[in-house]
Coordinates of C-alpha atoms in Angstrom, one line a residue:
Chain A
E1 CA 0.8 -9.3 -16.7
P2 CA 3.3 -6.6 -15.9
E3 CA 4.5 -6.1 -12.5
V4 CA 6.5 -3.5 -10.4
T5 CA 9.9 -4.7 -9.3
Q6 CA 12.0 -3.4 -6.7
T7 CA 15.8 -3.8 -5.7
P8 CA 17.4 -4.7 -3.4
S9 CA 15.0 -6.8 -1.3
H10 CA 16.9 -5.9 1.9
Q11 CA 19.4 -3.1 2.6
V12 CA 21.4 -2.7 5.9
T13 CA 23.0 0.6 6.3
Q14 CA 24.7 2.6 9.1
M15 CA 23.1 5.7 10.5
G16 CA 24.3 8.8 8.5
Q17 CA 24.7 6.9 5.3
E18 CA 23.1 7.5 2.0
V19 CA 20.8 4.8 0.4
I20 CA 19.1 4.6 -3.0
L21 CA 16.2 2.2 -3.5
R22 CA 15.4 1.2 -6.9
C23 CA 12.0 0.4 -8.7
V24 CA 10.9 -0.5 -12.1
P25 CA 7.2 0.6 -12.2
I26 CA 4.8 -0.4 -14.9
S27 CA 5.9 1.5 -17.9
N28 CA 2.5 2.8 -19.4
H29 CA 1.5 4.2 -16.1
L30 CA 1.6 8.0 -15.4
Y31 CA 2.1 8.4 -11.6
F32 CA 4.6 6.5 -9.5
Y33 CA 4.5 6.4 -5.8
W34 CA 6.8 5.6 -2.8
Y35 CA 5.1 4.3 0.5
R36 CA 6.6 3.1 3.7
Q37 CA 5.5 0.7 6.2
I38 CA 7.2 0.7 9.6
L39 CA 7.1 -2.6 11.4
G40 CA 3.6 -3.1 12.9
Q41 CA 2.1 0.1 11.4
K42 CA 0.2 1.1 8.5
V43 CA 1.5 1.8 5.0
E44 CA 2.0 5.6 4.8
F45 CA 2.2 7.6 1.6
L46 CA 5.5 9.5 1.1
V47 CA 5.5 10.9 -2.5
S48 CA 3.9 10.8 -5.8
F49 CA 5.7 11.3 -9.1
Y50 CA 4.2 12.6 -12.4
N51 CA 5.8 13.9 -15.6
N52 CA 9.2 13.7 -14.3
E53 CA 8.4 15.9 -11.1
I54 CA 7.0 15.5 -7.8
S55 CA 3.3 15.7 -7.8
E56 CA 2.7 15.4 -4.0
K57 CA 4.6 14.7 -0.9
S58 CA 3.7 14.0 2.7
E59 CA 5.0 15.5 5.8
I60 CA 7.3 12.4 6.1
F61 CA 9.2 13.3 3.0
D62 CA 11.5 15.9 4.2
D63 CA 14.6 17.3 2.7
Q64 CA 16.5 14.0 3.5
F65 CA 14.5 12.3 0.8
S66 CA 14.6 12.5 -3.0
V67 CA 13.2 10.9 -5.9
E68 CA 14.3 10.7 -9.4
R69 CA 13.6 8.7 -12.7
P70 CA 17.2 8.7 -14.1
D71 CA 16.1 6.9 -17.4
G72 CA 12.9 5.5 -18.9
S73 CA 12.3 2.6 -16.8
N74 CA 13.7 3.1 -13.2
F75 CA 12.5 5.1 -10.4
T76 CA 14.6 5.8 -7.3
L77 CA 14.1 6.9 -3.7
K78 CA 17.3 8.3 -2.2
I79 CA 17.6 8.9 1.6
R80 CA 20.8 11.3 2.2
S81 CA 21.6 10.6 5.7
T82 CA 19.7 7.7 7.2
K83 CA 18.3 7.8 10.7
L84 CA 17.3 4.7 12.9
E85 CA 13.8 5.6 12.5
D86 CA 14.0 5.3 8.6
S87 CA 14.1 1.6 9.2
A88 CA 11.0 0.2 7.5
M89 CA 9.6 -1.5 4.3
Y90 CA 9.6 0.6 1.4
F91 CA 7.3 0.1 -1.4
C92 CA 7.1 1.6 -4.8
A93 CA 3.8 1.5 -6.6
S94 CA 2.2 2.5 -10.1
R95 CA -1.5 2.9 -10.1
A96 CA -2.9 0.5 -7.6
S97 CA 0.0 -2.1 -8.1
F98 CA 2.6 -2.5 -5.4
G99 CA 6.1 -3.8 -5.5
P100 CA 7.4 -6.5 -3.2
G101 CA 9.3 -3.8 -1.0
T102 CA 12.8 -3.2 0.0
R103 CA 13.4 -3.8 3.8
L104 CA 15.7 -1.0 5.0
T105 CA 17.5 -1.6 8.3
V106 CA 19.4 1.2 9.6
T107 CA 22.0 0.3 12.4
Chain B
E1 CA -7.7 14.7 6.6
D2 CA -8.8 11.4 5.1
Q3 CA -9.3 8.6 7.6
V4 CA -9.6 4.9 7.3
T5 CA -10.4 2.8 10.3
Q6 CA -10.5 -1.2 10.1
S7 CA -12.0 -3.5 12.5
P8 CA -11.4 -5.9 14.1
E9 CA -7.7 -5.4 14.4
A10 CA -7.3 -9.2 14.4
L11 CA -9.7 -12.1 13.8
R12 CA -9.3 -15.9 14.2
L13 CA -11.5 -18.2 12.4
Q14 CA -11.9 -22.1 11.9
E15 CA -11.7 -23.3 8.6
G16 CA -15.0 -23.0 7.0
E17 CA -16.4 -20.2 9.4
S18 CA -17.6 -17.3 7.4
S19 CA -17.2 -13.8 8.7
S20 CA -16.7 -10.1 7.6
L21 CA -14.0 -7.5 8.0
N22 CA -14.9 -3.9 8.2
C23 CA -13.4 -0.7 6.8
S24 CA -15.0 2.6 7.5
Y25 CA -13.8 5.9 6.1
T26 CA -14.1 9.7 6.2
V27 CA -12.8 11.3 3.2
S28 CA -13.6 14.3 1.1
G29 CA -14.6 13.0 -2.2
L30 CA -14.3 9.2 -2.5
R31 CA -12.9 8.2 -5.8
G32 CA -12.2 4.5 -4.9
L33 CA -12.0 2.1 -2.1
F34 CA -9.2 -0.5 -2.6
W35 CA -8.7 -3.9 -0.6
Y36 CA -5.4 -5.6 -0.4
R37 CA -4.0 -8.7 1.1
Q38 CA -0.6 -8.4 2.6
D39 CA 1.6 -11.4 3.6
P40 CA 4.3 -11.0 6.2
G41 CA 7.4 -9.2 4.7
K42 CA 5.5 -8.8 1.2
G43 CA 3.9 -6.0 -0.7
P44 CA 0.3 -5.3 -0.7
E45 CA -1.5 -7.5 -3.3
F46 CA -4.5 -5.9 -5.0
L47 CA -7.8 -7.6 -4.5
F48 CA -10.6 -5.1 -5.5
T49 CA -11.5 -1.5 -6.2
L50 CA -15.0 -0.3 -5.5
Y51 CA -16.1 3.1 -6.9
S52 CA -19.8 3.7 -5.9
A53 CA -22.1 2.9 -3.0
G54 CA -24.0 -0.5 -3.6
E55 CA -21.2 -1.9 -5.6
E56 CA -20.1 -5.4 -5.1
K57 CA -17.1 -7.5 -6.4
E58 CA -16.2 -11.2 -5.8
K59 CA -13.1 -13.2 -6.1
E60 CA -13.2 -16.7 -4.9
R61 CA -14.1 -16.7 -1.4
L62 CA -13.9 -13.0 -1.1
K63 CA -16.7 -10.5 -1.6
A64 CA -16.2 -6.7 -1.2
T65 CA -19.3 -4.4 -0.7
L66 CA -19.3 -0.7 -0.4
T67 CA -21.8 2.0 1.3
K68 CA -21.5 5.7 1.7
K69 CA -19.5 5.4 4.9
E70 CA -17.9 1.8 5.1
S71 CA -16.8 -1.2 3.2
F72 CA -16.9 -4.9 4.1
L73 CA -14.8 -7.8 3.0
H74 CA -16.7 -11.0 3.3
I75 CA -15.0 -14.2 3.6
T76 CA -16.9 -17.3 2.9
A77 CA -15.9 -20.6 4.1
P78 CA -12.3 -19.6 4.6
K79 CA -9.2 -21.9 4.2
P80 CA -5.8 -21.7 6.0
E81 CA -4.3 -20.1 3.1
D82 CA -6.5 -17.0 3.4
S83 CA -4.6 -16.1 6.5
A84 CA -3.0 -12.8 5.9
T85 CA -3.5 -9.2 6.9
Y86 CA -6.2 -7.5 4.8
L87 CA -5.7 -3.7 4.1
C88 CA -8.4 -1.1 3.2
A89 CA -7.2 2.0 1.3
V90 CA -9.1 5.0 0.0
Q91 CA -8.3 7.3 -3.2
A92 CA -10.0 10.5 -2.6
G93 CA -10.0 14.1 -3.9
Q94 CA -7.4 13.9 -6.8
G95 CA -7.9 14.5 -10.2
G96 CA -7.0 12.5 -13.1
S97 CA -5.1 9.3 -12.9
N98 CA -3.5 10.0 -9.4
Y99 CA -3.7 6.9 -7.1
K100 CA -2.4 8.1 -3.9
L101 CA -3.9 5.9 -1.5
T102 CA -4.7 6.4 2.4
F103 CA -4.5 3.0 4.3
G104 CA -6.1 1.6 7.4
K105 CA -4.0 -0.3 9.9
G106 CA -5.4 -3.6 8.4
T107 CA -7.1 -6.7 9.9
L108 CA -4.9 -9.8 10.6
L109 CA -6.8 -12.8 9.6
T110 CA -6.0 -16.2 11.1
V111 CA -7.8 -19.3 9.6
N112 CA -7.0 -22.2 11.8
P113 CA -7.4 -25.9 10.1

């Protein structure tokens, strides 16, 4: 059964640095999503992506964030200048299937 | 604004002791209610989707039910391996195949042997 995959599993970065989180969603799905989960808190919607453009974004998804589908398989989330409060698990999803997540630690 | 409230926040059971988790929701136009299992440090693992009041779905020791205002996840004769956080999420008000979900905080279930 097709699965959503994500890399890396854990990323440590310094405050102010740029990070790119990568996902390979399920190929025949139309919508792709990024969610985040701060430790001990609920899973929060960040952005949905359809037909190579942002379909909807939350208040969390400010100008520091961007998403891209650079080729036919990868889907990326970029954080331009990371802050301490960006430390969280980031999940990619397509339809109702979630990837294993990337744990981002900002120091 | 869509809201999802799960109770209890934590539940501790003895192996074999059946119980239920609750998910109440306030949404404009429910399209689907989802249950997930989440193990520590992992992504949510899909369990069920319910679409209309009165619908029920089962998988092994789990059964999910839906009314117009809430959903229950019934766990029958749980085993220690059922220990996890159970998440409820709603899909609401979106057209087509948009699966944007709003999650509750989850119920942490611990099953002791």
